[in-house]
Amino acid sequence: MAAKIRVLTVVTNHADLGNTGKKTGWYLPEVAHPYDVFVKAGFEVDFVSPQGGQAPMDPGSAEAFKDDPVCQAFLKSGAEKLKTTMTPSQVDISKYKVIFYAGGHGPMFDLPNNMEIANLCTKAYEAGAIVSAVCHGTVGLVPVKLSNGDSIVKGQTVTSFTNAEEEFMKLTEAMPFLLETKLRELGANFVGAANFQVNVQTSGRIVTGQNPPSASPMAEKIVSLVKAA
């Protein structure tokens, strides 16, 4: 029997939404929906965060998706894993065929400068793994450099939560930087859709989704790429 495909999901430990006084963390449907797609495909899903241990959920996402059956099922089962995430040093990256960065505003604060997870991503990608992200999770690609020194997103077609979506949420000032702008500065070919429309971009083995509605389609694309390999 073939070994299970393993997915390493990267989540944030950061709970404070800039200087707003509000709480953030990982965004429920951007973890729950991909998790559901991966598990139904027979994949094994593990979680890592910069500090390990408890990874906080954005409380607003729990409220916004209280009627979403996939999110509610995840809170009853899979969410336990978010209390005991691995530290980067505990990860044997050679086991993973997919590395996936989940969204939420939290990652904007603790992933852009986290070289431990960035180095795991470089190793995974250069060993043939799929690298993926949804929404603000794409910020996890910001510090990732390949062995030749280039940004992993240089020349790649990617997406993320857009500047227009950030402005719509009135959180532009709360962010340490604008993710779309940063990805463009790193040489990415950034493709954004209208606010909160489904948008998944595939560029070789890099798969990115723009926002919460893009989470399931992004995961479905990953499954199709894994199965085609």
PDB file of N, CA, C and O in Angstrom, residues 93-162:
ATOM      1  N   ILE A  93      10.796  17.635   6.885  1.00  0.00           N
ATOM      2  CA  ILE A  93      10.154  18.155   5.675  1.00  0.00           C
ATOM      3  C   ILE A  93      10.176  17.147   4.525  1.00  0.00           C
ATOM      4  O   ILE A  93       9.349  17.222   3.616  1.00  0.00           O
ATOM      5  N   SER A  94      11.074  16.173   4.594  1.00  0.00           N
ATOM      6  CA  SER A  94      11.139  15.179   3.510  1.00  0.00           C
ATOM      7  C   SER A  94       9.884  14.317   3.432  1.00  0.00           C
ATOM      8  O   SER A  94       9.634  13.657   2.421  1.00  0.00           O
ATOM      9  N   LYS A  95       9.069  14.339   4.475  1.00  0.00           N
ATOM     10  CA  LYS A  95       7.837  13.526   4.494  1.00  0.00           C
ATOM     11  C   LYS A  95       6.695  14.160   3.706  1.00  0.00           C
ATOM     12  O   LYS A  95       5.669  13.521   3.478  1.00  0.00           O
ATOM     13  N   TYR A  96       6.838  15.436   3.363  1.00  0.00           N
ATOM     14  CA  TYR A  96       5.687  16.186   2.861  1.00  0.00           C
ATOM     15  C   TYR A  96       5.748  16.443   1.356  1.00  0.00           C
ATOM     16  O   TYR A  96       6.757  16.914   0.839  1.00  0.00           O
ATOM     17  N   LYS A  97       4.623  16.170   0.701  1.00  0.00           N
ATOM     18  CA  LYS A  97       4.492  16.449  -0.735  1.00  0.00           C
ATOM     19  C   LYS A  97       3.858  17.817  -0.992  1.00  0.00           C
ATOM     20  O   LYS A  97       3.888  18.331  -2.097  1.00  0.00           O
ATOM     21  N   VAL A  98       3.228  18.365   0.065  1.00  0.00           N
ATOM     22  CA  VAL A  98       2.548  19.659  -0.047  1.00  0.00           C
ATOM     23  C   VAL A  98       2.855  20.481   1.197  1.00  0.00           C
ATOM     24  O   VAL A  98       2.785  19.967   2.322  1.00  0.00           O
ATOM     25  N   ILE A  99       3.195  21.745   1.008  1.00  0.00           N
ATOM     26  CA  ILE A  99       3.247  22.695   2.124  1.00  0.00           C
ATOM     27  C   ILE A  99       2.205  23.766   1.832  1.00  0.00           C
ATOM     28  O   ILE A  99       2.122  24.281   0.708  1.00  0.00           O
ATOM     29  N   PHE A 100       1.349  24.011   2.794  1.00  0.00           N
ATOM     30  CA  PHE A 100       0.202  24.913   2.601  1.00  0.00           C
ATOM     31  C   PHE A 100       0.169  25.958   3.712  1.00  0.00           C
ATOM     32  O   PHE A 100       0.145  25.616   4.888  1.00  0.00           O
ATOM     33  N   TYR A 101       0.173  27.229   3.311  1.00  0.00           N
ATOM     34  CA  TYR A 101       0.101  28.340   4.255  1.00  0.00           C
ATOM     35  C   TYR A 101      -1.349  28.822   4.359  1.00  0.00           C
ATOM     36  O   TYR A 101      -1.902  29.355   3.397  1.00  0.00           O
ATOM     37  N   ALA A 102      -1.949  28.630   5.543  1.00  0.00           N
ATOM     38  CA  ALA A 102      -3.325  29.076   5.765  1.00  0.00           C
ATOM     39  C   ALA A 102      -3.358  30.585   6.023  1.00  0.00           C
ATOM     40  O   ALA A 102      -2.382  31.166   6.489  1.00  0.00           O
ATOM     41  N   GLY A 103      -4.513  31.177   5.754  1.00  0.00           N
ATOM     42  CA  GLY A 103      -4.646  32.620   5.885  1.00  0.00           C
ATOM     43  C   GLY A 103      -5.169  33.082   7.236  1.00  0.00           C
ATOM     44  O   GLY A 103      -5.199  32.343   8.217  1.00  0.00           O
ATOM     45  N   GLY A 104      -5.603  34.326   7.251  1.00  0.00           N
ATOM     46  CA  GLY A 104      -5.922  35.057   8.467  1.00  0.00           C
ATOM     47  C   GLY A 104      -4.982  36.254   8.512  1.00  0.00           C
ATOM     48  O   GLY A 104      -3.931  36.246   7.876  1.00  0.00           O
ATOM     49  N   HIS A 105      -5.336  37.277   9.252  1.00  0.00           N
ATOM     50  CA  HIS A 105      -4.430  38.425   9.325  1.00  0.00           C
ATOM     51  C   HIS A 105      -3.201  38.144  10.186  1.00  0.00           C
ATOM     52  O   HIS A 105      -2.170  38.794  10.046  1.00  0.00           O
ATOM     53  N   GLY A 106      -3.291  37.145  11.078  1.00  0.00           N
ATOM     54  CA  GLY A 106      -2.162  36.809  11.951  1.00  0.00           C
ATOM     55  C   GLY A 106      -0.854  36.570  11.213  1.00  0.00           C
ATOM     56  O   GLY A 106       0.204  37.060  11.636  1.00  0.00           O
ATOM     57  N   PRO A 107      -0.871  35.796  10.108  1.00  0.00           N
ATOM     58  CA  PRO A 107       0.385  35.506   9.406  1.00  0.00           C
ATOM     59  C   PRO A 107       1.156  36.742   8.956  1.00  0.00           C
ATOM     60  O   PRO A 107       2.373  36.683   8.784  1.00  0.00           O
ATOM     61  N   MET A 108       0.448  37.863   8.749  1.00  0.00           N
ATOM     62  CA  MET A 108       1.124  39.083   8.313  1.00  0.00           C
ATOM     63  C   MET A 108       2.160  39.549   9.330  1.00  0.00           C
ATOM     64  O   MET A 108       3.096  40.288   8.993  1.00  0.00           O
ATOM     65  N   PHE A 109       2.013  39.110  10.571  1.00  0.00           N
ATOM     66  CA  PHE A 109       2.887  39.591  11.642  1.00  0.00           C
ATOM     67  C   PHE A 109       3.998  38.609  12.013  1.00  0.00           C
ATOM     68  O   PHE A 109       5.052  39.044  12.456  1.00  0.00           O
ATOM     69  N   ASP A 110       3.767  37.293  11.873  1.00  0.00           N
ATOM     70  CA  ASP A 110       4.822  36.381  12.334  1.00  0.00           C
ATOM     71  C   ASP A 110       5.417  35.485  11.253  1.00  0.00           C
ATOM     72  O   ASP A 110       6.364  34.757  11.529  1.00  0.00           O
ATOM     73  N   LEU A 111       4.930  35.569  10.027  1.00  0.00           N
ATOM     74  CA  LEU A 111       5.532  34.749   8.968  1.00  0.00           C
ATOM     75  C   LEU A 111       6.524  35.488   8.062  1.00  0.00           C
ATOM     76  O   LEU A 111       7.438  34.855   7.540  1.00  0.00           O
ATOM     77  N   PRO A 112       6.399  36.811   7.852  1.00  0.00           N
ATOM     78  CA  PRO A 112       7.290  37.464   6.893  1.00  0.00           C
ATOM     79  C   PRO A 112       8.771  37.369   7.241  1.00  0.00           C
ATOM     80  O   PRO A 112       9.614  37.421   6.348  1.00  0.00           O
ATOM     81  N   ASN A 113       9.084  37.231   8.527  1.00  0.00           N
ATOM     82  CA  ASN A 113      10.487  37.189   8.934  1.00  0.00           C
ATOM     83  C   ASN A 113      10.878  35.848   9.542  1.00  0.00           C
ATOM     84  O   ASN A 113      11.943  35.736  10.143  1.00  0.00           O
ATOM     85  N   ASN A 114      10.015  34.840   9.388  1.00  0.00           N
ATOM     86  CA  ASN A 114      10.323  33.546  10.002  1.00  0.00           C
ATOM     87  C   ASN A 114      11.149  32.691   9.048  1.00  0.00           C
ATOM     88  O   ASN A 114      10.625  32.062   8.135  1.00  0.00           O
ATOM     89  N   MET A 115      12.463  32.687   9.282  1.00  0.00           N
ATOM     90  CA  MET A 115      13.363  31.976   8.365  1.00  0.00           C
ATOM     91  C   MET A 115      13.312  30.467   8.551  1.00  0.00           C
ATOM     92  O   MET A 115      13.613  29.720   7.628  1.00  0.00           O
ATOM     93  N   GLU A 116      12.938  30.003   9.747  1.00  0.00           N
ATOM     94  CA  GLU A 116      12.869  28.555   9.961  1.00  0.00           C
ATOM     95  C   GLU A 116      11.834  27.917   9.035  1.00  0.00           C
ATOM     96  O   GLU A 116      12.105  26.915   8.373  1.00  0.00           O
ATOM     97  N   ILE A 117      10.644  28.503   9.001  1.00  0.00           N
ATOM     98  CA  ILE A 117       9.604  27.945   8.124  1.00  0.00           C
ATOM     99  C   ILE A 117       9.953  28.224   6.666  1.00  0.00           C
ATOM    100  O   ILE A 117       9.742  27.378   5.796  1.00  0.00           O
ATOM    101  N   ALA A 118      10.519  29.389   6.393  1.00  0.00           N
ATOM    102  CA  ALA A 118      10.937  29.704   5.014  1.00  0.00           C
ATOM    103  C   ALA A 118      11.930  28.664   4.496  1.00  0.00           C
ATOM    104  O   ALA A 118      11.837  28.223   3.346  1.00  0.00           O
ATOM    105  N   ASN A 119      12.863  28.260   5.342  1.00  0.00           N
ATOM    106  CA  ASN A 119      13.859  27.268   4.922  1.00  0.00           C
ATOM    107  C   ASN A 119      13.227  25.902   4.684  1.00  0.00           C
ATOM    108  O   ASN A 119      13.633  25.167   3.771  1.00  0.00           O
ATOM    109  N   LEU A 120      12.231  25.545   5.501  1.00  0.00           N
ATOM    110  CA  LEU A 120      11.492  24.303   5.260  1.00  0.00           C
ATOM    111  C   LEU A 120      10.814  24.351   3.892  1.00  0.00           C
ATOM    112  O   LEU A 120      10.820  23.369   3.144  1.00  0.00           O
ATOM    113  N   CYS A 121      10.240  25.511   3.577  1.00  0.00           N
ATOM    114  CA  CYS A 121       9.555  25.680   2.300  1.00  0.00           C
ATOM    115  C   CYS A 121      10.527  25.536   1.132  1.00  0.00           C
ATOM    116  O   CYS A 121      10.233  24.856   0.144  1.00  0.00           O
ATOM    117  N   THR A 122      11.695  26.158   1.248  1.00  0.00           N
ATOM    118  CA  THR A 122      12.713  26.040   0.190  1.00  0.00           C
ATOM    119  C   THR A 122      13.077  24.581  -0.035  1.00  0.00           C
ATOM    120  O   THR A 122      13.114  24.104  -1.183  1.00  0.00           O
ATOM    121  N   LYS A 123      13.341  23.857   1.059  1.00  0.00           N
ATOM    122  CA  LYS A 123      13.720  22.444   0.940  1.00  0.00           C
ATOM    123  C   LYS A 123      12.615  21.631   0.284  1.00  0.00           C
ATOM    124  O   LYS A 123      12.877  20.789  -0.577  1.00  0.00           O
ATOM    125  N   ALA A 124      11.380  21.864   0.727  1.00  0.00           N
ATOM    126  CA  ALA A 124      10.245  21.120   0.173  1.00  0.00           C
ATOM    127  C   ALA A 124      10.098  21.392  -1.326  1.00  0.00           C
ATOM    128  O   ALA A 124       9.980  20.467  -2.136  1.00  0.00           O
ATOM    129  N   TYR A 125      10.133  22.661  -1.676  1.00  0.00           N
ATOM    130  CA  TYR A 125       9.923  23.052  -3.080  1.00  0.00           C
ATOM    131  C   TYR A 125      11.034  22.499  -3.964  1.00  0.00           C
ATOM    132  O   TYR A 125      10.769  21.947  -5.049  1.00  0.00           O
ATOM    133  N   GLU A 126      12.262  22.604  -3.505  1.00  0.00           N
ATOM    134  CA  GLU A 126      13.388  22.146  -4.331  1.00  0.00           C
ATOM    135  C   GLU A 126      13.462  20.616  -4.396  1.00  0.00           C
ATOM    136  O   GLU A 126      14.123  20.068  -5.277  1.00  0.00           O
ATOM    137  N   ALA A 127      12.723  19.946  -3.497  1.00  0.00           N
ATOM    138  CA  ALA A 127      12.631  18.478  -3.546  1.00  0.00           C
ATOM    139  C   ALA A 127      11.414  18.012  -4.341  1.00  0.00           C
ATOM    140  O   ALA A 127      11.143  16.809  -4.414  1.00  0.00           O
ATOM    141  N   GLY A 128      10.664  18.967  -4.920  1.00  0.00           N
ATOM    142  CA  GLY A 128       9.543  18.605  -5.784  1.00  0.00           C
ATOM    143  C   GLY A 128       8.167  18.740  -5.185  1.00  0.00           C
ATOM    144  O   GLY A 128       7.173  18.362  -5.809  1.00  0.00           O
ATOM    145  N   ALA A 129       8.069  19.297  -3.970  1.00  0.00           N
ATOM    146  CA  ALA A 129       6.759  19.455  -3.331  1.00  0.00           C
ATOM    147  C   ALA A 129       5.980  20.613  -3.958  1.00  0.00           C
ATOM    148  O   ALA A 129       6.550  21.511  -4.592  1.00  0.00           O
ATOM    149  N   ILE A 130       4.668  20.565  -3.741  1.00  0.00           N
ATOM    150  CA  ILE A 130       3.791  21.674  -4.116  1.00  0.00           C
ATOM    151  C   ILE A 130       3.785  22.681  -2.971  1.00  0.00           C
ATOM    152  O   ILE A 130       3.660  22.301  -1.799  1.00  0.00           O
ATOM    153  N   VAL A 131       3.932  23.948  -3.296  1.00  0.00           N
ATOM    154  CA  VAL A 131       3.865  25.029  -2.310  1.00  0.00           C
ATOM    155  C   VAL A 131       2.579  25.805  -2.573  1.00  0.00           C
ATOM    156  O   VAL A 131       2.304  26.193  -3.713  1.00  0.00           O
ATOM    157  N   SER A 132       1.785  26.001  -1.519  1.00  0.00           N
ATOM    158  CA  SER A 132       0.472  26.610  -1.720  1.00  0.00           C
ATOM    159  C   SER A 132       0.125  27.548  -0.571  1.00  0.00           C
ATOM    160  O   SER A 132       0.697  27.448   0.520  1.00  0.00           O
ATOM    161  N   ALA A 133      -0.810  28.438  -0.844  1.00  0.00           N
ATOM    162  CA  ALA A 133      -1.211  29.417   0.173  1.00  0.00           C
ATOM    163  C   ALA A 133      -2.550  30.008  -0.223  1.00  0.00           C
ATOM    164  O   ALA A 133      -2.899  30.052  -1.405  1.00  0.00           O
ATOM    165  N   VAL A 134      -3.279  30.460   0.792  1.00  0.00           N
ATOM    166  CA  VAL A 134      -4.531  31.158   0.516  1.00  0.00           C
ATOM    167  C   VAL A 134      -4.565  32.463   1.302  1.00  0.00           C
ATOM    168  O   VAL A 134      -4.099  32.538   2.438  1.00  0.00           O
ATOM    169  N   CYS A 135      -5.078  33.496   0.652  1.00  0.00           N
ATOM    170  CA  CYS A 135      -5.337  34.793   1.277  1.00  0.00           C
ATOM    171  C   CYS A 135      -4.049  35.389   1.857  1.00  0.00           C
ATOM    172  O   CYS A 135      -3.042  35.456   1.174  1.00  0.00           O
ATOM    173  N   HIS A 136      -4.048  35.786   3.139  1.00  0.00           N
ATOM    174  CA  HIS A 136      -2.829  36.338   3.741  1.00  0.00           C
ATOM    175  C   HIS A 136      -1.768  35.266   3.967  1.00  0.00           C
ATOM    176  O   HIS A 136      -0.630  35.603   4.290  1.00  0.00           O
ATOM    177  N   GLY A 137      -2.119  34.001   3.815  1.00  0.00           N
ATOM    178  CA  GLY A 137      -1.125  32.947   3.948  1.00  0.00           C
ATOM    179  C   GLY A 137       0.009  33.095   2.948  1.00  0.00           C
ATOM    180  O   GLY A 137       1.143  32.652   3.210  1.00  0.00           O
ATOM    181  N   THR A 138      -0.271  33.735   1.820  1.00  0.00           N
ATOM    182  CA  THR A 138       0.765  33.925   0.801  1.00  0.00           C
ATOM    183  C   THR A 138       1.943  34.733   1.336  1.00  0.00           C
ATOM    184  O   THR A 138       3.045  34.681   0.785  1.00  0.00           O
ATOM    185  N   VAL A 139       1.734  35.443   2.453  1.00  0.00           N
ATOM    186  CA  VAL A 139       2.848  36.180   3.068  1.00  0.00           C
ATOM    187  C   VAL A 139       3.956  35.218   3.504  1.00  0.00           C
ATOM    188  O   VAL A 139       5.120  35.617   3.630  1.00  0.00           O
ATOM    189  N   GLY A 140       3.613  33.957   3.722  1.00  0.00           N
ATOM    190  CA  GLY A 140       4.622  32.971   4.074  1.00  0.00           C
ATOM    191  C   GLY A 140       5.674  32.783   2.998  1.00  0.00           C
ATOM    192  O   GLY A 140       6.794  32.328   3.281  1.00  0.00           O
ATOM    193  N   LEU A 141       5.333  33.145   1.761  1.00  0.00           N
ATOM    194  CA  LEU A 141       6.291  33.018   0.656  1.00  0.00           C
ATOM    195  C   LEU A 141       7.252  34.202   0.581  1.00  0.00           C
ATOM    196  O   LEU A 141       8.274  34.127  -0.102  1.00  0.00           O
ATOM    197  N   VAL A 142       6.939  35.278   1.289  1.00  0.00           N
ATOM    198  CA  VAL A 142       7.763  36.500   1.220  1.00  0.00           C
ATOM    199  C   VAL A 142       9.222  36.251   1.604  1.00  0.00           C
ATOM    200  O   VAL A 142      10.135  36.712   0.911  1.00  0.00           O
ATOM    201  N   PRO A 143       9.516  35.505   2.689  1.00  0.00           N
ATOM    202  CA  PRO A 143      10.922  35.311   3.045  1.00  0.00           C
ATOM    203  C   PRO A 143      11.594  34.121   2.359  1.00  0.00           C
ATOM    204  O   PRO A 143      12.775  33.866   2.610  1.00  0.00           O
ATOM    205  N   VAL A 144      10.849  33.408   1.500  1.00  0.00           N
ATOM    206  CA  VAL A 144      11.394  32.164   0.929  1.00  0.00           C
ATOM    207  C   VAL A 144      12.298  32.472  -0.260  1.00  0.00           C
ATOM    208  O   VAL A 144      11.858  33.065  -1.256  1.00  0.00           O
ATOM    209  N   LYS A 145      13.555  32.053  -0.141  1.00  0.00           N
ATOM    210  CA  LYS A 145      14.505  32.214  -1.245  1.00  0.00           C
ATOM    211  C   LYS A 145      14.970  30.841  -1.695  1.00  0.00           C
ATOM    212  O   LYS A 145      15.176  29.930  -0.882  1.00  0.00           O
ATOM    213  N   LEU A 146      15.160  30.688  -2.993  1.00  0.00           N
ATOM    214  CA  LEU A 146      15.662  29.437  -3.544  1.00  0.00           C
ATOM    215  C   LEU A 146      17.184  29.383  -3.390  1.00  0.00           C
ATOM    216  O   LEU A 146      17.821  30.374  -3.025  1.00  0.00           O
ATOM    217  N   SER A 147      17.764  28.241  -3.700  1.00  0.00           N
ATOM    218  CA  SER A 147      19.217  28.070  -3.546  1.00  0.00           C
ATOM    219  C   SER A 147      20.012  29.070  -4.375  1.00  0.00           C
ATOM    220  O   SER A 147      21.131  29.421  -4.034  1.00  0.00           O
ATOM    221  N   ASN A 148      19.420  29.532  -5.486  1.00  0.00           N
ATOM    222  CA  ASN A 148      20.125  30.498  -6.338  1.00  0.00           C
ATOM    223  C   ASN A 148      19.980  31.940  -5.847  1.00  0.00           C
ATOM    224  O   ASN A 148      20.468  32.877  -6.480  1.00  0.00           O
ATOM    225  N   GLY A 149      19.271  32.103  -4.696  1.00  0.00           N
ATOM    226  CA  GLY A 149      19.121  33.437  -4.119  1.00  0.00           C
ATOM    227  C   GLY A 149      17.884  34.187  -4.559  1.00  0.00           C
ATOM    228  O   GLY A 149      17.563  35.245  -4.014  1.00  0.00           O
ATOM    229  N   ASP A 150      17.169  33.645  -5.546  1.00  0.00           N
ATOM    230  CA  ASP A 150      15.947  34.316  -6.019  1.00  0.00           C
ATOM    231  C   ASP A 150      14.776  34.066  -5.074  1.00  0.00           C
ATOM    232  O   ASP A 150      14.685  33.010  -4.445  1.00  0.00           O
ATOM    233  N   SER A 151      13.863  35.038  -5.014  1.00  0.00           N
ATOM    234  CA  SER A 151      12.598  34.823  -4.319  1.00  0.00           C
ATOM    235  C   SER A 151      11.844  33.691  -4.990  1.00  0.00           C
ATOM    236  O   SER A 151      11.844  33.571  -6.227  1.00  0.00           O
ATOM    237  N   ILE A 152      11.158  32.877  -4.198  1.00  0.00           N
ATOM    238  CA  ILE A 152      10.363  31.784  -4.764  1.00  0.00           C
ATOM    239  C   ILE A 152       9.256  32.303  -5.678  1.00  0.00           C
ATOM    240  O   ILE A 152       8.810  31.594  -6.584  1.00  0.00           O
ATOM    241  N   VAL A 153       8.809  33.550  -5.463  1.00  0.00           N
ATOM    242  CA  VAL A 153       7.707  34.077  -6.277  1.00  0.00           C
ATOM    243  C   VAL A 153       8.194  34.841  -7.516  1.00  0.00           C
ATOM    244  O   VAL A 153       7.388  35.230  -8.358  1.00  0.00           O
ATOM    245  N   LYS A 154       9.502  35.043  -7.641  1.00  0.00           N
ATOM    246  CA  LYS A 154      10.017  35.787  -8.795  1.00  0.00           C
ATOM    247  C   LYS A 154       9.622  35.091 -10.095  1.00  0.00           C
ATOM    248  O   LYS A 154       9.913  33.913 -10.303  1.00  0.00           O
ATOM    249  N   GLY A 155       8.927  35.818 -10.959  1.00  0.00           N
ATOM    250  CA  GLY A 155       8.517  35.263 -12.244  1.00  0.00           C
ATOM    251  C   GLY A 155       7.348  34.300 -12.169  1.00  0.00           C
ATOM    252  O   GLY A 155       6.931  33.750 -13.194  1.00  0.00           O
ATOM    253  N   GLN A 156       6.802  34.080 -10.973  1.00  0.00           N
ATOM    254  CA  GLN A 156       5.668  33.165 -10.807  1.00  0.00           C
ATOM    255  C   GLN A 156       4.359  33.946 -10.769  1.00  0.00           C
ATOM    256  O   GLN A 156       4.311  35.083 -10.285  1.00  0.00           O
ATOM    257  N   THR A 157       3.302  33.325 -11.261  1.00  0.00           N
ATOM    258  CA  THR A 157       1.975  33.936 -11.222  1.00  0.00           C
ATOM    259  C   THR A 157       1.296  33.541  -9.915  1.00  0.00           C
ATOM    260  O   THR A 157       1.079  32.354  -9.660  1.00  0.00           O
ATOM    261  N   VAL A 158       1.020  34.532  -9.091  1.00  0.00           N
ATOM    262  CA  VAL A 158       0.451  34.265  -7.769  1.00  0.00           C
ATOM    263  C   VAL A 158      -0.676  35.241  -7.460  1.00  0.00           C
ATOM    264  O   VAL A 158      -0.858  36.251  -8.138  1.00  0.00           O
ATOM    265  N   THR A 159      -1.410  34.920  -6.394  1.00  0.00           N
ATOM    266  CA  THR A 159      -2.417  35.836  -5.877  1.00  0.00           C
ATOM    267  C   THR A 159      -2.403  35.785  -4.358  1.00  0.00           C
ATOM    268  O   THR A 159      -1.717  34.963  -3.747  1.00  0.00           O
ATOM    269  N   SER A 160      -3.155  36.688  -3.753  1.00  0.00           N
ATOM    270  CA  SER A 160      -3.311  36.752  -2.294  1.00  0.00           C
ATOM    271  C   SER A 160      -4.477  37.704  -2.046  1.00  0.00           C
ATOM    272  O   SER A 160      -5.070  38.235  -2.982  1.00  0.00           O
ATOM    273  N   PHE A 161      -4.799  37.924  -0.778  1.00  0.00           N
ATOM    274  CA  PHE A 161      -5.719  38.996  -0.418  1.00  0.00           C
ATOM    275  C   PHE A 161      -5.188  40.266  -1.066  1.00  0.00           C
ATOM    276  O   PHE A 161      -4.000  40.569  -0.967  1.00  0.00           O
ATOM    277  N   THR A 162      -6.059  40.979  -1.756  1.00  0.00           N
ATOM    278  CA  THR A 162      -5.585  42.113  -2.554  1.00  0.00           C
ATOM    279  C   THR A 162      -5.578  43.411  -1.744  1.00  0.00           C
ATOM    280  O   THR A 162      -6.210  43.516  -0.693  1.00  0.00           O
TER     281      THR A 162
END
